[in-house]
Short mmCIF file of C-alpha atoms and ligand atoms in Angstrom, two decimals:
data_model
loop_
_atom_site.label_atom_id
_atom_site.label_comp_id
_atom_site.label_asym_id
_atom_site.label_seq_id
_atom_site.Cartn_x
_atom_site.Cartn_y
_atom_site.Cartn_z
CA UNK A 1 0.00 0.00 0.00
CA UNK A 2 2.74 2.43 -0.28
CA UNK A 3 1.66 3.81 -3.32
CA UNK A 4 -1.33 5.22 -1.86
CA UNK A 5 0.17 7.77 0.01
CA UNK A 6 2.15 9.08 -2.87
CA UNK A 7 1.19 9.03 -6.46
CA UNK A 8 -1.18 6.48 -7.80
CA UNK A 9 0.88 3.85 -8.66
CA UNK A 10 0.28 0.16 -8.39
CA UNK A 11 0.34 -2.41 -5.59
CA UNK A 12 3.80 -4.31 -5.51
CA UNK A 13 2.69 -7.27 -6.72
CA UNK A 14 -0.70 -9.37 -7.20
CA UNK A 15 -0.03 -10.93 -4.13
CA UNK A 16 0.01 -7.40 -2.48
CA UNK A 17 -2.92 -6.21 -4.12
CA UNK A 18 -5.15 -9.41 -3.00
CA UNK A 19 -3.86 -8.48 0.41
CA UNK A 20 -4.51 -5.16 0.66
CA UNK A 21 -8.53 -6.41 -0.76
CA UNK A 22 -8.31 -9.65 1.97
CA UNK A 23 -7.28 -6.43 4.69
CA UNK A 24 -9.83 -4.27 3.56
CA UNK A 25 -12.67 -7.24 3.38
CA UNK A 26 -11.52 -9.26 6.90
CA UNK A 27 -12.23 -7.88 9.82
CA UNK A 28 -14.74 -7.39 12.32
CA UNK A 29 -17.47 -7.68 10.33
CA UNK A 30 -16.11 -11.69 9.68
CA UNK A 31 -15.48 -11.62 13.33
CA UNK A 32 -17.49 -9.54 15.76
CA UNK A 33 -20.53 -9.12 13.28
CA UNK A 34 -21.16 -12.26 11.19
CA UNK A 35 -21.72 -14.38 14.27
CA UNK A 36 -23.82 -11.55 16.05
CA UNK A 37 -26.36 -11.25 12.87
CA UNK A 38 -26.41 -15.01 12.24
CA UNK A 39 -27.35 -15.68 15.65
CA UNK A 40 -30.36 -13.09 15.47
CA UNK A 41 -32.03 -14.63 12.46
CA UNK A 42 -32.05 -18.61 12.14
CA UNK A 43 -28.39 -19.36 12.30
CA UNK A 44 -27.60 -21.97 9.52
CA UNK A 45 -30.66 -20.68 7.14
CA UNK A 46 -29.27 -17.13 6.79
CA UNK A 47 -25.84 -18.81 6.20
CA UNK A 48 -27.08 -20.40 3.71
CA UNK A 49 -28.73 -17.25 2.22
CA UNK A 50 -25.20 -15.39 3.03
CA UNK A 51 -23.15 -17.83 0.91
CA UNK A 52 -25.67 -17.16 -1.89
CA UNK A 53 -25.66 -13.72 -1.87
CA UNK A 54 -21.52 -13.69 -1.57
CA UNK A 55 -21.54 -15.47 -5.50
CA UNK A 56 -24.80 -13.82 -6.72
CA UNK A 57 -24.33 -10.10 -5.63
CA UNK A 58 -20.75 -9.96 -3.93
CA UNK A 59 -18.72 -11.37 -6.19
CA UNK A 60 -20.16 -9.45 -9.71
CA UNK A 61 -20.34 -6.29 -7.81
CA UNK A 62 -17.07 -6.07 -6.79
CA UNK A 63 -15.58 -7.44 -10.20
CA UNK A 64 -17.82 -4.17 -11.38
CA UNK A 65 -16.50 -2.11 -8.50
CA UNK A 66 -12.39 -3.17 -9.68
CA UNK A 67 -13.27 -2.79 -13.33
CA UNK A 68 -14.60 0.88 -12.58
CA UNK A 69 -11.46 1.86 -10.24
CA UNK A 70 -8.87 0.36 -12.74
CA UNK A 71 -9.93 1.82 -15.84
CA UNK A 72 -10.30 5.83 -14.28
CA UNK A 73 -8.19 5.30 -11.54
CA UNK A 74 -9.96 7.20 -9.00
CA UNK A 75 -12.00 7.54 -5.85
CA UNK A 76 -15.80 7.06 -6.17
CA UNK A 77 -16.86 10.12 -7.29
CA UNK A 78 -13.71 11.09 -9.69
CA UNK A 79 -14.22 7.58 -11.00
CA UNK A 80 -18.39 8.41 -11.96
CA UNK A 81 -17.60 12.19 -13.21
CA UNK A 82 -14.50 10.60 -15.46
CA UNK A 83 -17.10 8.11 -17.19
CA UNK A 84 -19.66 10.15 -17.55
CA UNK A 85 -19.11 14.34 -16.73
CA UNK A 86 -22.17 15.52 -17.00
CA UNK A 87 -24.45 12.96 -15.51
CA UNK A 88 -25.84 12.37 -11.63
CA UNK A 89 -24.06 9.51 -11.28
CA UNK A 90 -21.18 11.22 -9.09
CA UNK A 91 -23.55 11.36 -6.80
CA UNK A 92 -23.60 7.32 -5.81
CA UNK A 93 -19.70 8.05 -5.44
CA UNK A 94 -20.83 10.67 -2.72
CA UNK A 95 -22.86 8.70 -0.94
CA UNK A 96 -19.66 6.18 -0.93
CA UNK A 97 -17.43 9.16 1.04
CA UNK A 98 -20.27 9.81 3.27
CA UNK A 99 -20.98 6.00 4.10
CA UNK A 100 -17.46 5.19 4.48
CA UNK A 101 -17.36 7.87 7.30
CA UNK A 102 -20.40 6.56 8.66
CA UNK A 103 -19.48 3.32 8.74
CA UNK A 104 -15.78 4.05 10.62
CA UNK A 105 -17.43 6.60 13.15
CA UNK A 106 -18.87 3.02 15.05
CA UNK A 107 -16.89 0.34 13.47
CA UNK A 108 -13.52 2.35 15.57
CA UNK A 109 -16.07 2.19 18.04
CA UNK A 110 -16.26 -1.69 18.39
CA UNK A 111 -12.18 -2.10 16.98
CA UNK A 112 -11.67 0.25 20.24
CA UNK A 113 -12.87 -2.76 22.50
CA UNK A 114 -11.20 -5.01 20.66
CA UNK A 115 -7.95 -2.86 21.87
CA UNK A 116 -9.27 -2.83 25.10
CA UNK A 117 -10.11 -6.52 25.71
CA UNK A 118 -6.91 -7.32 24.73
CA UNK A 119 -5.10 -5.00 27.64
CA UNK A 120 -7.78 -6.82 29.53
CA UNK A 121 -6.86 -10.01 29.40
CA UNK A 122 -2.97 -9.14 29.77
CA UNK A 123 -4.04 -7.66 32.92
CA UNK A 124 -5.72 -10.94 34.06
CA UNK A 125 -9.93 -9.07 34.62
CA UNK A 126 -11.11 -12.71 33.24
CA UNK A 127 -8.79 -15.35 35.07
CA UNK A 128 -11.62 -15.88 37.69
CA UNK A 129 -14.57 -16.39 34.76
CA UNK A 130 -16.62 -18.93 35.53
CA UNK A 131 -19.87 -18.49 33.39
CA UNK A 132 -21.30 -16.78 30.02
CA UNK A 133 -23.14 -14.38 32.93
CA UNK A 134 -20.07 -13.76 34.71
CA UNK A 135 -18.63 -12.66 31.23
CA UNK A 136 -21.74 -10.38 30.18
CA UNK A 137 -21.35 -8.72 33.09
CA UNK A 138 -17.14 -7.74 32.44
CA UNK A 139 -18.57 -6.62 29.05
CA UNK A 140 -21.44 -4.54 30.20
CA UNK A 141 -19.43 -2.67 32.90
CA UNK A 142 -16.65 -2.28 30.82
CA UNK A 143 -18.63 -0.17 27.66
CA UNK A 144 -20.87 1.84 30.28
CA UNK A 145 -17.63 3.77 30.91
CA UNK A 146 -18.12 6.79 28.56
CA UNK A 147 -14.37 7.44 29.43
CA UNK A 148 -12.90 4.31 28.37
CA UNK A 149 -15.62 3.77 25.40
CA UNK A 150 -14.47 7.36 24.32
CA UNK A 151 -10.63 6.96 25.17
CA UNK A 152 -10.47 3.45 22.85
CA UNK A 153 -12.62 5.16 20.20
CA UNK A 154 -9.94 8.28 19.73
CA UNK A 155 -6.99 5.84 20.26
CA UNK A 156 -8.39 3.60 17.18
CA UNK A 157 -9.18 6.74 14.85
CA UNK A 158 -5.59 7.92 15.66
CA UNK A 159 -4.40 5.05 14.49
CA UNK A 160 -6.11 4.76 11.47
CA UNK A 161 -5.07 8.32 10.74
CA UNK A 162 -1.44 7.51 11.20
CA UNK A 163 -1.56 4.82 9.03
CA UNK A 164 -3.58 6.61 6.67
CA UNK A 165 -1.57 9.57 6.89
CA UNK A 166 1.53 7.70 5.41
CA UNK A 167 4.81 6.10 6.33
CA UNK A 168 3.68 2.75 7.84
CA UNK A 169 1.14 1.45 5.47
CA UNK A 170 3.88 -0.13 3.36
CA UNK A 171 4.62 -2.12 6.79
CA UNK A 172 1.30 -3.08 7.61
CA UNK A 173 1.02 -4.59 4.27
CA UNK A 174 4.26 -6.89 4.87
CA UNK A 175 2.69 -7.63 8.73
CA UNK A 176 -0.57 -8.74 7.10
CA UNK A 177 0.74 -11.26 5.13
CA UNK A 178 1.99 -13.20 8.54
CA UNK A 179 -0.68 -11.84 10.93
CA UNK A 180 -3.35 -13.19 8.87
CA UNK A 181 -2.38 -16.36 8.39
CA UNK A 182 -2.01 -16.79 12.16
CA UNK A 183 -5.56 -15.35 13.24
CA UNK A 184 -6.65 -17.72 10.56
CA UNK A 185 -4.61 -20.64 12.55
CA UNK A 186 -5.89 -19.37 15.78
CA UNK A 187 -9.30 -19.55 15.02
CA UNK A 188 -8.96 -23.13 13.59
CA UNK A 189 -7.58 -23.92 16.85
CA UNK A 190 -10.61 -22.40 18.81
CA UNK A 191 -12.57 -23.83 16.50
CA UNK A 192 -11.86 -27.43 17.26
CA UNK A 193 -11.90 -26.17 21.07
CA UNK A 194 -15.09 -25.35 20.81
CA UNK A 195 -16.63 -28.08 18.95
CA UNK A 196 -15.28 -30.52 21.29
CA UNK A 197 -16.90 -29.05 24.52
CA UNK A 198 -19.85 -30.91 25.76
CA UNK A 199 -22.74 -29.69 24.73
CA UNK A 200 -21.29 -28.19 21.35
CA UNK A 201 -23.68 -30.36 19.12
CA UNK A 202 -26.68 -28.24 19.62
CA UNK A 203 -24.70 -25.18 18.52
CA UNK A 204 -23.41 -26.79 15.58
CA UNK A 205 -27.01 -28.20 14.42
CA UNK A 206 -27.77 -24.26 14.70
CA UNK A 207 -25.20 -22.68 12.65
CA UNK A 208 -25.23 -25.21 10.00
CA UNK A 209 -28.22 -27.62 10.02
CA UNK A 210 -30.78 -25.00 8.06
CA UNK A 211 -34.29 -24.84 9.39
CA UNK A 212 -35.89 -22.75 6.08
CA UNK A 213 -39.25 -22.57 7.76
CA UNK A 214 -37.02 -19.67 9.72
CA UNK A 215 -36.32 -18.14 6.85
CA UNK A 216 -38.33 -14.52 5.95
CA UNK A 217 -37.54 -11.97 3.81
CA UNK A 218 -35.57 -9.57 6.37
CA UNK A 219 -33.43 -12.60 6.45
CA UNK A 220 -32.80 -12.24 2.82
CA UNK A 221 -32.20 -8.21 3.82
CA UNK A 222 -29.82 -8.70 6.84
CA UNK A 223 -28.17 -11.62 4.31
CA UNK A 224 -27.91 -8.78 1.71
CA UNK A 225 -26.07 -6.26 4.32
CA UNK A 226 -23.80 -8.33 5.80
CA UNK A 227 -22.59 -9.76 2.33
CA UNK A 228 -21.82 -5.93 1.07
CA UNK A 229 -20.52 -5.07 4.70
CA UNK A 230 -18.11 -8.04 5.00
CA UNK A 231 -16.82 -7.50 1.24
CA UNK A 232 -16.15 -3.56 1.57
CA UNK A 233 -19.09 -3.39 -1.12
CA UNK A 234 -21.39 -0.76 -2.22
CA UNK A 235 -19.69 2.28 -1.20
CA UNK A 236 -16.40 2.74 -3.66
CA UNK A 237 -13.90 1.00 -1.16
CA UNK A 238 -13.02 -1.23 -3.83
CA UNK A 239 -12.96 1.08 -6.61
CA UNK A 240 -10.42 2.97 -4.54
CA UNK A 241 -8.33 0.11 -4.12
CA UNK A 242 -8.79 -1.08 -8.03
CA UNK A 243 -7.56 2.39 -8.97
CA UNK A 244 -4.48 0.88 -7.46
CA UNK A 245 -4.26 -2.04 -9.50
CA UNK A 246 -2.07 -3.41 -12.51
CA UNK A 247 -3.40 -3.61 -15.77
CA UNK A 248 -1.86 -6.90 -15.66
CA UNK A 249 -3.88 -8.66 -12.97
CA UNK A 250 -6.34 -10.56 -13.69
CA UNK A 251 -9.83 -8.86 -11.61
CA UNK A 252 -12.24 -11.75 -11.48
CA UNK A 253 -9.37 -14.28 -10.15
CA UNK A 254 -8.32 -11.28 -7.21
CA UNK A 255 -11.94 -11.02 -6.57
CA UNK A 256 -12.67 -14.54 -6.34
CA UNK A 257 -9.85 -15.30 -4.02
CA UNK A 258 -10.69 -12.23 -2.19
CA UNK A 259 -14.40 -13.35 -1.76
CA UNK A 260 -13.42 -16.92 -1.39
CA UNK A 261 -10.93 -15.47 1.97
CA UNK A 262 -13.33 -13.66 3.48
CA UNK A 263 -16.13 -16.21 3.39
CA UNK A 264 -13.91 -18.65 4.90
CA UNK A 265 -12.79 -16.44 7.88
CA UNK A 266 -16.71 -15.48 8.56
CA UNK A 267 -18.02 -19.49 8.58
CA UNK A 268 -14.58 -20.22 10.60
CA UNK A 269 -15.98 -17.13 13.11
CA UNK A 270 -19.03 -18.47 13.37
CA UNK A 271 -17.79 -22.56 14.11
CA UNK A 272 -15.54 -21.03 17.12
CA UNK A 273 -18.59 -18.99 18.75
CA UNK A 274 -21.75 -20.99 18.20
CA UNK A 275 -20.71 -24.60 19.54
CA UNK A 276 -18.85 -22.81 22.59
CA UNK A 277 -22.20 -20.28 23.07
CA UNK A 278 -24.61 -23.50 22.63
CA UNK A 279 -22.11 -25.44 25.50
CA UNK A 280 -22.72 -22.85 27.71
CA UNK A 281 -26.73 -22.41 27.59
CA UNK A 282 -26.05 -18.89 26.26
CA UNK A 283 -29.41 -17.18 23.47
CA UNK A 284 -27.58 -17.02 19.98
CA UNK A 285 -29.45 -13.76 19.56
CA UNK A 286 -27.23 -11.67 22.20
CA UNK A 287 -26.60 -8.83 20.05
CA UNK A 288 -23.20 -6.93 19.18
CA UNK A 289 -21.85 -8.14 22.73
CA UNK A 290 -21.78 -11.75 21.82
CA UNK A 291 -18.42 -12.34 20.86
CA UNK A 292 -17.34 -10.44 23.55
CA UNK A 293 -19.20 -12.58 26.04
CA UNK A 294 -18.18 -15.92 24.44
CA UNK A 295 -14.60 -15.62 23.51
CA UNK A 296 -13.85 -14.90 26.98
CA UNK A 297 -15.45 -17.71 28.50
CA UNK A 298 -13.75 -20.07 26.24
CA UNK A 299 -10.20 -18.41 27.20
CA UNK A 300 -11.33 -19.68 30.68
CA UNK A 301 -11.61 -22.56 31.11
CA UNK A 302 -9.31 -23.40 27.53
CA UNK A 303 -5.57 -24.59 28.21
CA UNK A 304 -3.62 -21.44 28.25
CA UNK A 305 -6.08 -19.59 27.08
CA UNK A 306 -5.59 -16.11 28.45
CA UNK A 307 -2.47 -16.48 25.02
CA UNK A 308 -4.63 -17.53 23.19
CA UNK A 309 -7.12 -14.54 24.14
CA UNK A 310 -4.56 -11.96 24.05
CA UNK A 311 -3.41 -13.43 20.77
CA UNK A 312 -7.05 -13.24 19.05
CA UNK A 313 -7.77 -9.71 20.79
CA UNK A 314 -4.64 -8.43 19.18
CA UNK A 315 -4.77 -10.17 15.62
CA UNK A 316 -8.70 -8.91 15.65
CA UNK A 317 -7.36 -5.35 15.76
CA UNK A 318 -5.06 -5.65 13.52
CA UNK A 319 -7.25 -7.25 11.03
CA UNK A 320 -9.91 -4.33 12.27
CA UNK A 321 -7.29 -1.60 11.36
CA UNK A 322 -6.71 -3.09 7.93
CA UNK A 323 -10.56 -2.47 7.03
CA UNK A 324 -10.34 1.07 8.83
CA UNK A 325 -7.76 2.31 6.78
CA UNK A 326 -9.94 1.46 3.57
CA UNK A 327 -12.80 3.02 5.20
CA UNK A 328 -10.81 6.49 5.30
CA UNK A 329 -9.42 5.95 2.46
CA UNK A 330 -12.19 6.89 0.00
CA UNK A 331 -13.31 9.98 1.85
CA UNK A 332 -9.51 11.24 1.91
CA UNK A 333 -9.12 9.83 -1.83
CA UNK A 334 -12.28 12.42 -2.86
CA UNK A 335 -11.06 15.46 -0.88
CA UNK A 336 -7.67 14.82 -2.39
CA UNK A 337 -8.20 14.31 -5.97
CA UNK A 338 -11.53 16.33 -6.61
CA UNK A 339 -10.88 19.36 -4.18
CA UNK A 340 -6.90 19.32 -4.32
CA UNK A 341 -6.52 19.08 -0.10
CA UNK A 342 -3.16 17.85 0.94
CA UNK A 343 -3.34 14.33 2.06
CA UNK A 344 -2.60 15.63 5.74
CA UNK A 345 -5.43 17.82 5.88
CA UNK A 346 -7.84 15.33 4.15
CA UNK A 347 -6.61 12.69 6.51
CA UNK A 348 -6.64 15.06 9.70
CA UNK A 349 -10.36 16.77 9.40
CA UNK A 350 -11.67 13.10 8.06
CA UNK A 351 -10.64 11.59 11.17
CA UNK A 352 -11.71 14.15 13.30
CA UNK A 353 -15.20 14.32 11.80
CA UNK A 354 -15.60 10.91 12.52
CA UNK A 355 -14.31 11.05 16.18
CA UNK A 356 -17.16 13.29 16.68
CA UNK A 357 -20.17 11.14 14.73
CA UNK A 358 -18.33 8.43 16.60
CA UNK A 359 -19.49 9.53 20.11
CA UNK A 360 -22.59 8.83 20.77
CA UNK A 361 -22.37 4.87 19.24
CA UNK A 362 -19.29 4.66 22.12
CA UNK A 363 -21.98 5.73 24.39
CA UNK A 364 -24.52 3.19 22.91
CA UNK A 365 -23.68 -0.03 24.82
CA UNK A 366 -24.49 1.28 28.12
CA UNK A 367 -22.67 4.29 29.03
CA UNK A 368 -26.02 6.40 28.17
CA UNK A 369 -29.06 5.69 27.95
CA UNK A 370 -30.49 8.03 25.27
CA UNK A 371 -28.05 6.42 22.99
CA UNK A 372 -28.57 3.39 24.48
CA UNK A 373 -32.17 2.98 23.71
CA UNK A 374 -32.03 5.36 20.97
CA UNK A 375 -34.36 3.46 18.50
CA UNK A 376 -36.00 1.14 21.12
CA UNK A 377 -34.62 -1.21 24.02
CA UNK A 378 -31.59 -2.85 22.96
CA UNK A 379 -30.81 -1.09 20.37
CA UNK A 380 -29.20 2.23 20.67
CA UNK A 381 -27.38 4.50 17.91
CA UNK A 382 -24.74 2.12 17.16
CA UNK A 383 -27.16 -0.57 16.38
CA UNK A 384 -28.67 2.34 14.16
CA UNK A 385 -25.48 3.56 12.64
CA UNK A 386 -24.74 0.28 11.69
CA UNK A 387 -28.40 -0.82 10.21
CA UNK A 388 -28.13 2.88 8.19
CA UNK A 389 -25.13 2.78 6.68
CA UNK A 390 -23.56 -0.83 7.20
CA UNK A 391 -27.31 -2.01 5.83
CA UNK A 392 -29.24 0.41 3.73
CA UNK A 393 -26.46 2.54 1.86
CA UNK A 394 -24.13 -0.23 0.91
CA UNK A 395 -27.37 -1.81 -0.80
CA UNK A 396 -27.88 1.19 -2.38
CA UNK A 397 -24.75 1.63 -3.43
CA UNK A 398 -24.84 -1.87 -4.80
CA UNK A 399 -28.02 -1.37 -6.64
CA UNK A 400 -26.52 1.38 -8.37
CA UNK A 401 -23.19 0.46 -9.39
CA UNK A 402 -25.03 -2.80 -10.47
CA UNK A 403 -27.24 -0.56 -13.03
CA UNK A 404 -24.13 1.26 -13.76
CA UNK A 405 -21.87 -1.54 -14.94
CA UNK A 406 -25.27 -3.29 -16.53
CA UNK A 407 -26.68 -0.54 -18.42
CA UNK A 408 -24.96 2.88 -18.41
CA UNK A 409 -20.84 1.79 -18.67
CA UNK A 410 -22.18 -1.50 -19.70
CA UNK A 411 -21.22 -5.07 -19.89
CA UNK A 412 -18.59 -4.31 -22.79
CA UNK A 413 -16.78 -1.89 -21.50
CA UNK A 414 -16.01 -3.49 -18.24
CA UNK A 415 -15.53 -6.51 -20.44
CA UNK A 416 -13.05 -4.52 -22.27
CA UNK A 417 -11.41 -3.37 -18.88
CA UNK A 418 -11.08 -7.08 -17.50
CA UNK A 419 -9.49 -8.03 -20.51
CA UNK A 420 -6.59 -5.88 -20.55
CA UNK A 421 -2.96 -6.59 -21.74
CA UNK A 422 -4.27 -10.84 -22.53
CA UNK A 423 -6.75 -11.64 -19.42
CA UNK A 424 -9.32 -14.07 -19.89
CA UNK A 425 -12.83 -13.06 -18.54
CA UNK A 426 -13.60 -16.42 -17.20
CA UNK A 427 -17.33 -16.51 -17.01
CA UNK A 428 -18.41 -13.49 -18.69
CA UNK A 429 -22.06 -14.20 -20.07
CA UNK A 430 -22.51 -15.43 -16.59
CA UNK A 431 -21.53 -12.07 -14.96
CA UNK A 432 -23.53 -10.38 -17.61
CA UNK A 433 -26.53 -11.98 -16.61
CA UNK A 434 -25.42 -11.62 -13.03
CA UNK A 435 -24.91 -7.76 -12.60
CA UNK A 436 -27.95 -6.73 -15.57
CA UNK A 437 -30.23 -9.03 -13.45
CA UNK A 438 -29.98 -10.72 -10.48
CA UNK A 439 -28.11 -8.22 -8.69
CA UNK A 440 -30.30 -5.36 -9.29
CA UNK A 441 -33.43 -7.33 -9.18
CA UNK A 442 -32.79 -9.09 -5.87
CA UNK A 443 -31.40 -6.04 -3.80
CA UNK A 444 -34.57 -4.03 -5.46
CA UNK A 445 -37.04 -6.58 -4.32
CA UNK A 446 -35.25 -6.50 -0.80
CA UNK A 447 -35.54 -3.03 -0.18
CA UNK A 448 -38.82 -2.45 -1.02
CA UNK A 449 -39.93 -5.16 0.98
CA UNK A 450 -38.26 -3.07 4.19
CA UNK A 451 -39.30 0.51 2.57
CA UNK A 452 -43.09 -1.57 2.58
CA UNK A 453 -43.73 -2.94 5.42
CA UNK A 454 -41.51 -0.25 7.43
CA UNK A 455 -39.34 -3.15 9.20
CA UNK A 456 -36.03 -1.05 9.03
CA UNK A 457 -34.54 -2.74 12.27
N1 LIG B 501 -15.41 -5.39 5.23
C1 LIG B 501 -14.99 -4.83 6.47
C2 LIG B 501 -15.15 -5.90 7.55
O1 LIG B 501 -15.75 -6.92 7.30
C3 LIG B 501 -15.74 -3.57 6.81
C4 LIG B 501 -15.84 -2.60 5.66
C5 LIG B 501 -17.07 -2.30 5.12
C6 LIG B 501 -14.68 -2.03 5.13
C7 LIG B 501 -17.18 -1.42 4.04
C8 LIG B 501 -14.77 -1.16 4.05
C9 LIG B 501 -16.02 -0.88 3.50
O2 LIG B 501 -14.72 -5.75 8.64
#
């Protein structure tokens, strides 16, 4: 990623480029939020509905979204006006930059507590857990202080902005490529940990045994979201990061692997939490706190597993501030390219901005109780933030750069794109039919349903 500080140039190699995608795509929302929004509606029927959606809709769209960042090399907006000056389309690319802000001022939020949980357990606060209660309880007193919920919040957004700001990015590239192998190796680990407790079988008849008579249409919506949230889809990330790409690379192989990654590490997620949550009599639908409460518990009673806590706590954040620094990205990208602000300013005011939208979700899990019941009981602003933007815009977005890439760039010109200096486009009546289609069709049908019957949350 060193080139994105300077001029646009390309990532080192393929390899880096993947990585960069895989950094952008893993991260809490494989880890903290897959599990969390499985467990609310059916378990193994939305998976099923989320591995769907991840070839259907994820997969074209963000072939569409690299195809549209390679060929103007731009952010979202710059990359819209380029194609087509004169035309409202710019305006999808704006509701990218604002989205991507949205979406960090909460997700720092939650990355924040990762932080924190893992100075927790080097300082021993859950040696003595016995139960899942016990461990709700660490969880709940621990983000009702505003101080600390603030404090982590800032110290998360600084780091982003560090990054962001230039100088290390380069090194966090080289770090990913051993730090995510080894979260991937630690959660394996937990994973067989947690199937083998007693008790586990019930969990694991949950998460992957579908019962379709639970399935609804807001499963199909919350399916939808969490596909475009866990892929970086629908607001321009990755046509930021495919204006960084070589001509050579081949975009539907990157974006497979990069889908194919991501999937893995969400379905991995959800095998450590559900058997362990099951084994302890915990309710699946517990809400962002879950992995909180569960991972915890396991480190209890597990074989040195306070290491193996600290370990995940850290490699979480570290996977968390690889998908932060792509959510900055495209807001500083815009202010850079289309309104000429040094990189230092865009970088600085971006991250304060979001500091301040940021507040009131770090006071949404108990420190207040406005924000913590600011749509109804158990589910306060963050809850809302993250419906809003992590939800509804990204399927926007989707919807529209689907259209886009179907109808108004269309289907040859991407084709074109893809096909640069010899590529094959493996598949390409199939993505054709994909992203003029299904795509648009399925996320319109989706939306209206929740526009319809009103059931935003
Ligand atoms: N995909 C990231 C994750 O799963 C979050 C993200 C969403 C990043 C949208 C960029 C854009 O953690």
């Amino acid at each position: 990623m060193s080139n994105l500080e300077t001029s646009r140039g390309n990532w080192g190699s393929k390899f880096g480029f993947i990585i960069a995608a895989a950094g952008s795509a893993i991260g809490l929302g494989n880890i903290w939020r897959f599990p969390y929004v499985a467990g609310e509606n059916g378990g193994a029927a939305f998976v099923l509905i989320y591995i769907i959606f991840v070839v259907l809709i994820g997969l074209p769209v963000m072939i569409a979204e690299l195809a549209i960042g390679r060929n103007t090399e731009k952010n979202p907006v710059g990359a819209f006006k380029k194609l087509f000056p004169q035309s409202l389309w710019k305006a999808i690319g704006g509701l990218g930059v604002i989205t991507g802000i949205g979406i960090l001022s909460f997700y720092a939020v939650i990355a924040g507590y990762t932080v924190g949980y893992f100075i927790k357990i080097i300082l021993g606060d859950f040696s003595a857990v016995e139960s899942a209660a016990q461990s709700g309880q660490i969880f709940a007193a621990f983000t009702a202080n505003p101080y600390i919920s603030i404090g982590l919040l800032l110290v998360f957004i600084i780091l982003t902005v560090l990054v962001v700001m230039g100088g290390v990015s380069a090194g966090i590239e080289r770090w990913s490529k051993i730090l995510m192998p080894l979260l991937f190796l630690l959660l394996i680990i937990l994973a067989i940990y947690s199937i083998t407790l007693e008790g586990a079988s019930k969990g694991l008849s949950f998460y992957l045994k579908p019962d379709l008579s639970k399935i609804t249409l807001t499963t199909f919506a919350r399916a939808l979201g969490q596909a475009l949230f866990s892929l970086s889809l629908g607001m321009g990330t990755m046509i930021t990061y495919g204006s960084y790409i070589s001509k050579r690379d081949n975009l539907v192989t990157s974006a497979a692997y990069v889908c194919f990654f991501d999937t893995l590490i969400a379905i991995l997620a959800g095998l450590v939490i559900f058997p362990a949550l099951f084994a302890m009599g915990m309710d699946p639908a517990g809400g962002p706190g879950l992995v909180f409460v569960v991972l915890p518990s396991i480190f209890a009673k597990m074989p040195g597993g306070m290491i193996f806590g600290a370990g995940i706590f850290l490699l979480l954040a570290v996977a968390a501030l690889t998908s932060t620094i792509s959510l900055l990205e495209v807001p500083v990208a815009y202010f850079v390219d289309e309104h000429g602000w040094s990189r230092k300013k865009a970088v600085v005011s971006m991250g304060a901005i979001t500091f301040i939208i940021g507040i009131p979700s770090a006071l949404a899990l108990g420190a207040n109780h406005f924000f913590s019941t600011f749509i109804k009981e158990n589910f306060g602003f963050l809850d809302f933030m993250n419906a809003l933007f992590g939800n509804y815009s990204l399927s926007i977005g989707a919807f529209f750069i689907a259209i886009f890439a179907g109808y108004k760039w269309g289907v040859n010109a991407i084709s074109r794109e893809i096909q640069e200096q010899g590529s094959v486009f493996y598949f390409r009546p199939i993505w054709a039919f994909l992203i003029r289609f299904i795509c648009p069709i399925a996320i319109f049908v989706i939306l209206a349903y929740i526009a319809w019957t009103g059931n935003y949350f």
